[in-house]
Structure formats: structure tokens, C-alpha cells
Short mmCIF file of C-alpha atoms in Angstrom, two decimals:
data_model
loop_
_atom_site.label_atom_id
_atom_site.label_comp_id
_atom_site.label_asym_id
_atom_site.label_seq_id
_atom_site.Cartn_x
_atom_site.Cartn_y
_atom_site.Cartn_z
CA ALA A 1 -12.82 -11.32 -0.97
CA GLN A 2 -11.14 -9.50 1.84
CA SER A 3 -11.97 -5.91 2.67
CA VAL A 4 -10.56 -3.32 5.05
CA SER A 5 -12.60 -0.44 6.43
CA GLN A 6 -11.24 2.80 7.76
CA HIS A 7 -14.19 4.83 8.92
CA ASN A 8 -12.35 8.05 9.70
CA HIS A 9 -11.62 9.79 6.42
CA HIS A 10 -10.12 12.96 7.85
CA VAL A 11 -9.08 13.55 11.45
CA ILE A 12 -7.92 16.91 12.78
CA LEU A 13 -6.17 17.10 16.14
CA SER A 14 -4.12 19.56 18.11
CA GLU A 15 -0.57 18.75 19.09
CA ALA A 16 -0.29 16.60 22.24
CA ALA A 17 -3.78 15.15 21.74
CA SER A 18 -4.21 11.39 21.79
CA LEU A 19 -4.92 9.56 18.57
CA GLU A 20 -6.91 6.48 17.68
CA LEU A 21 -7.61 5.55 14.06
CA GLY A 22 -10.05 2.77 13.42
CA CYS A 23 -9.47 -0.22 11.16
CA ASN A 24 -11.72 -3.23 10.62
CA TYR A 25 -10.93 -6.18 8.38
CA SER A 26 -13.28 -8.78 7.02
CA TYR A 27 -11.29 -12.02 6.77
CA GLY A 28 -12.22 -14.57 9.41
CA GLY A 29 -9.13 -16.78 9.21
CA THR A 30 -5.52 -16.17 10.11
CA VAL A 31 -4.61 -12.74 8.90
CA ASN A 32 -1.57 -10.48 8.81
CA LEU A 33 -2.23 -6.82 9.51
CA PHE A 34 -0.25 -3.71 8.68
CA TRP A 35 -0.36 0.03 9.14
CA TYR A 36 1.41 2.17 6.56
CA VAL A 37 1.96 5.92 6.61
CA GLN A 38 2.40 8.29 3.69
CA TYR A 39 3.91 11.65 4.66
CA PRO A 40 3.34 14.52 2.21
CA GLY A 41 5.51 14.00 -0.85
CA GLN A 42 6.97 10.73 0.42
CA HIS A 43 6.45 7.08 -0.30
CA LEU A 44 4.40 4.69 1.80
CA GLN A 45 6.31 3.46 4.83
CA LEU A 46 5.56 0.61 7.20
CA LEU A 47 4.55 1.80 10.68
CA LEU A 48 3.93 -1.57 12.28
CA LYS A 49 2.73 -5.09 11.60
CA TYR A 50 0.95 -7.93 13.37
CA PHE A 51 1.37 -11.61 12.51
CA SER A 52 0.80 -13.51 15.73
CA GLY A 53 1.53 -13.43 19.45
CA ASP A 54 1.08 -10.35 21.62
CA PRO A 55 -1.94 -8.50 20.22
CA LEU A 56 -0.45 -5.15 21.20
CA VAL A 57 2.25 -4.27 18.72
CA LYS A 58 4.56 -1.31 18.84
CA GLY A 59 5.86 0.43 15.78
CA ILE A 60 8.05 3.34 14.86
CA LYS A 61 7.61 6.93 16.06
CA GLY A 62 5.64 5.97 19.18
CA PHE A 63 2.73 4.33 17.35
CA GLU A 64 1.07 1.15 18.55
CA ALA A 65 -1.87 -0.95 17.45
CA GLU A 66 -4.05 -3.52 19.13
CA PHE A 67 -5.37 -6.61 17.39
CA ILE A 68 -8.80 -7.59 18.72
CA LYS A 69 -9.85 -10.76 16.94
CA SER A 70 -13.41 -10.78 18.29
CA LYS A 71 -13.99 -7.33 16.82
CA PHE A 72 -12.00 -7.85 13.61
CA SER A 73 -10.21 -4.64 14.51
CA PHE A 74 -6.66 -3.34 14.40
CA ASN A 75 -6.82 0.25 15.61
CA LEU A 76 -3.80 2.52 15.52
CA ARG A 77 -2.97 4.62 18.58
CA LYS A 78 -0.53 7.24 19.73
CA PRO A 79 -0.75 8.87 23.16
CA SER A 80 0.49 12.31 22.11
CA VAL A 81 0.65 13.43 18.48
CA GLN A 82 3.10 15.88 16.98
CA TRP A 83 2.77 18.22 14.02
CA SER A 84 5.14 15.91 12.11
CA ASP A 85 2.53 13.14 12.31
CA THR A 86 0.47 14.94 9.67
CA ALA A 87 0.12 12.31 6.97
CA GLU A 88 -2.20 9.76 5.44
CA TYR A 89 -2.51 6.44 7.25
CA PHE A 90 -3.46 3.17 5.59
CA CYS A 91 -4.50 -0.06 7.24
CA ALA A 92 -3.95 -3.26 5.25
CA SER A 93 -4.58 -6.97 5.66
CA ARG A 94 -3.39 -10.10 3.96
CA SER A 95 -4.63 -13.59 4.77
CA ASN A 96 -2.29 -16.54 5.28
CA PHE A 97 -4.41 -18.62 2.94
CA GLY A 98 -3.16 -19.17 -0.59
CA ASN A 99 -1.79 -16.25 -2.54
CA GLU A 100 -4.18 -13.59 -1.36
CA LYS A 101 -3.28 -10.03 -2.18
CA LEU A 102 -2.53 -7.25 0.28
CA THR A 103 -5.78 -5.32 0.69
CA PHE A 104 -5.73 -1.67 1.76
CA GLY A 105 -8.32 0.50 3.41
CA THR A 106 -9.14 3.83 1.79
CA GLY A 107 -6.90 5.70 4.21
CA THR A 108 -7.31 8.32 6.92
CA ARG A 109 -5.90 11.77 6.44
CA LEU A 110 -4.52 13.10 9.72
CA THR A 111 -3.94 16.82 10.17
CA ILE A 112 -2.18 18.03 13.31
CA ILE A 113 -2.63 21.66 14.24
CA PRO A 114 0.38 23.19 16.00
CA LYS B 1 20.54 -0.41 0.69
CA ALA B 2 18.71 1.33 -2.11
CA GLY B 3 14.94 1.35 -1.94
CA VAL B 4 12.42 0.55 -4.62
CA THR B 5 13.07 2.67 -7.69
CA GLN B 6 10.34 3.63 -10.11
CA THR B 7 10.82 5.38 -13.42
CA PRO B 8 9.74 7.73 -14.72
CA ARG B 9 8.45 9.84 -11.84
CA TYR B 10 6.03 11.78 -13.99
CA LEU B 11 4.41 11.05 -17.31
CA ILE B 12 1.90 12.90 -19.45
CA LYS B 13 0.10 11.02 -22.19
CA THR B 14 -2.99 11.47 -24.33
CA ARG B 15 -5.98 9.20 -24.70
CA GLY B 16 -5.36 6.17 -26.86
CA GLN B 17 -1.62 6.06 -26.31
CA GLN B 18 0.15 3.34 -24.38
CA VAL B 19 2.66 3.62 -21.56
CA THR B 20 5.28 1.45 -19.86
CA LEU B 21 6.31 1.99 -16.26
CA SER B 22 9.39 0.46 -14.70
CA CYS B 23 10.18 -0.78 -11.21
CA SER B 24 13.47 -1.95 -9.72
CA PRO B 25 12.92 -3.76 -6.41
CA ILE B 26 15.18 -3.72 -3.40
CA SER B 27 18.19 -5.92 -4.01
CA GLY B 28 17.36 -9.50 -3.05
CA HIS B 29 13.61 -9.00 -3.22
CA ARG B 30 11.91 -11.37 -5.61
CA SER B 31 8.29 -10.31 -5.32
CA VAL B 32 6.93 -7.17 -6.98
CA SER B 33 3.40 -5.83 -6.69
CA TRP B 34 1.75 -2.95 -8.50
CA TYR B 35 -0.99 -0.65 -7.20
CA GLN B 36 -3.03 2.20 -8.59
CA GLN B 37 -3.61 5.05 -6.13
CA THR B 38 -6.34 7.63 -6.71
CA PRO B 39 -7.97 10.09 -4.28
CA GLY B 40 -11.37 8.44 -4.57
CA GLN B 41 -10.44 4.76 -4.64
CA GLY B 42 -7.33 4.62 -2.47
CA LEU B 43 -4.84 1.85 -3.29
CA GLN B 44 -6.14 -0.70 -5.74
CA PHE B 45 -4.14 -3.86 -6.36
CA LEU B 46 -3.13 -4.47 -9.96
CA PHE B 47 -0.92 -7.56 -9.94
CA GLU B 48 1.88 -9.38 -8.17
CA TYR B 49 4.87 -11.12 -9.69
CA PHE B 50 7.23 -13.62 -8.16
CA SER B 51 10.10 -15.29 -10.01
CA GLU B 52 8.84 -13.98 -13.36
CA THR B 53 5.36 -15.46 -12.82
CA GLN B 54 2.19 -13.53 -12.21
CA ARG B 55 0.93 -14.84 -8.91
CA ASN B 56 -2.10 -12.66 -8.39
CA LYS B 57 -4.20 -10.23 -10.37
CA GLY B 58 -6.64 -7.51 -9.38
CA ASN B 59 -9.85 -6.45 -11.06
CA PHE B 60 -8.49 -4.30 -13.85
CA PRO B 61 -9.20 -4.61 -17.58
CA GLY B 62 -6.84 -6.44 -19.88
CA ARG B 63 -5.37 -3.11 -21.01
CA PHE B 64 -3.26 -3.33 -17.86
CA SER B 65 -0.48 -5.88 -18.09
CA GLY B 66 2.86 -6.51 -16.52
CA ARG B 67 5.89 -8.69 -16.50
CA GLN B 68 8.90 -9.48 -14.39
CA PHE B 69 12.41 -10.17 -15.58
CA SER B 70 14.96 -12.64 -14.30
CA ASN B 71 16.65 -9.90 -12.27
CA SER B 72 13.28 -9.24 -10.53
CA ARG B 73 12.80 -5.88 -12.23
CA SER B 74 9.25 -5.38 -13.35
CA GLU B 75 7.39 -3.38 -15.95
CA MET B 76 3.76 -2.43 -16.17
CA ASN B 77 2.08 -1.57 -19.44
CA VAL B 78 -1.20 0.22 -20.03
CA SER B 79 -2.55 0.30 -23.56
CA THR B 80 -5.26 2.48 -25.09
CA LEU B 81 -5.07 4.98 -22.26
CA GLU B 82 -8.27 6.50 -20.90
CA LEU B 83 -8.78 9.65 -18.87
CA GLY B 84 -9.64 7.51 -15.85
CA ASP B 85 -6.18 5.94 -15.90
CA SER B 86 -4.75 9.15 -14.46
CA ALA B 87 -3.32 8.08 -11.11
CA LEU B 88 -0.23 7.44 -9.06
CA TYR B 89 1.10 3.97 -9.86
CA LEU B 90 3.00 2.38 -7.02
CA CYS B 91 5.36 -0.53 -7.07
CA ALA B 92 6.19 -2.52 -3.94
CA SER B 93 8.69 -5.28 -3.36
CA SER B 94 9.13 -7.93 -0.70
CA LEU B 95 11.59 -10.75 -0.13
CA ALA B 96 9.47 -13.65 -1.29
CA GLY B 97 5.94 -12.32 -1.32
CA ARG B 98 4.88 -14.29 1.74
CA SER B 99 1.80 -12.93 3.43
CA ASN B 100 3.66 -11.94 6.60
CA GLN B 101 6.42 -10.08 4.79
CA PRO B 102 5.87 -6.33 4.59
CA GLN B 103 6.00 -4.67 1.22
CA HIS B 104 8.38 -1.79 0.57
CA PHE B 105 7.05 0.93 -1.69
CA GLY B 106 8.62 3.17 -4.28
CA ASP B 107 7.82 6.85 -4.79
CA GLY B 108 5.48 6.01 -7.65
CA THR B 109 4.94 7.19 -11.20
CA ARG B 110 2.35 9.91 -11.57
CA LEU B 111 0.54 9.38 -14.85
CA SER B 112 -1.63 12.15 -16.27
CA ILE B 113 -3.84 11.55 -19.26
CA LEU B 114 -4.90 14.56 -21.33
#
């Protein structure tokens, strides 16, 4: 079974700091990777996704993520965070094989201090 | 276009009762997935439906069941409710449920068991 690990449970940063949230997935085959964000009181929204091609993918609101196959990682980055980035961030993976489900990590709560 | 709509938004039940939650996917989306979200466990996959057929099932007891109608709307039923069933239940839809298609989430139904 697939699994996704997000080792940072709660990250606190000041505005303008750089952000990197870790994500590791377990599936060794072809995999599709996603980052979702859940702002307070809102539904989960897709930040970005990786299927194939350029391993550096850009998403909405200045976020990007890099797929490193050799490390089974898909870390989320943003060069300069804003207070409005305060939210919970979920990494998810889904293999291309069969009808595998979308598997989520446990999430990282990000708090930005103004 | 309208997003994923879940009803009701909030529900309070007592142990032993049963509950039915409803999900209307984005127009044109034929795949619907259900998740249970709790602070300790994150997002746990319940099941996925495509064209009225259950395509995938998570590791939940048989008290949790679902179905999908010909118009792609889906319902989830939980019987003999337990205190541990208190959670946010999320519905997500995608075009055809392919592994590289992102899922679009509703606001969820918050179920509280007394």
C-alpha cells in the first residue's frame, strides 16, 4: 500500500521567510503527486500537481514543488511567505497502476506571524 | 461552474443512530470519492465511485457504505454510529477518476456524535 509522509506537523514562520515543506511518498512506480491547501474555514484546494516532464512544477500563489525520484520526495517551496499563507498543507500521491486511491499525508499546519 | 456541494453542513447524532450524507459533484464529473478527516488521522479514504460502481474502498467497517446515482450524485451512509465517527466527511469529484486528474473537494459535512 502507498503511504505519504509529511514530517513537519506544525511550522511557524515570519512573513517574508522562505518556506519548504517536506513530503515523501512510498510508491516505487509511476506516480502522480499533488499538494493541496486548506485555508481556515475553507475547502481543500489544489495548489499544484506533477504527472510527468519537468520535475519542477509551479502552482498557484507563488508555490512550487520539486519531484526528486531518487529521494521519493516532492517538497513544497515558496521563496517569501505571506500572512495569508497560514493554512494546512497536504501532500498526496496516486499511482498510475490499476485503480489505486489518492493517499494523503497527515498534513502540515503552517502559521505565518505578521 | 458550481463546485462540489455537500449537504448537510453540520449534523448532530447520538450513538446507535444512522446518518446519510449527500454529495453533488461538479457538473460533468463522473467520479466521486469520500474521505473522513480527523485531527489525529488526517484524511482517510472511504470509497470511490465511478458510473454508479464502487471502484475502490478504504479500510473502514461495513457500517460505512455509499452509492452513486445515474446523475453522478453520491450518498454515504453510516449505521450504528459510534463516538469515534465524529469527523469532517469530505466528498471530492473528478472528471473520470483517472489517477492524473485532480480531485475537487466540497466544504464537508461535520458530523458530531453525542
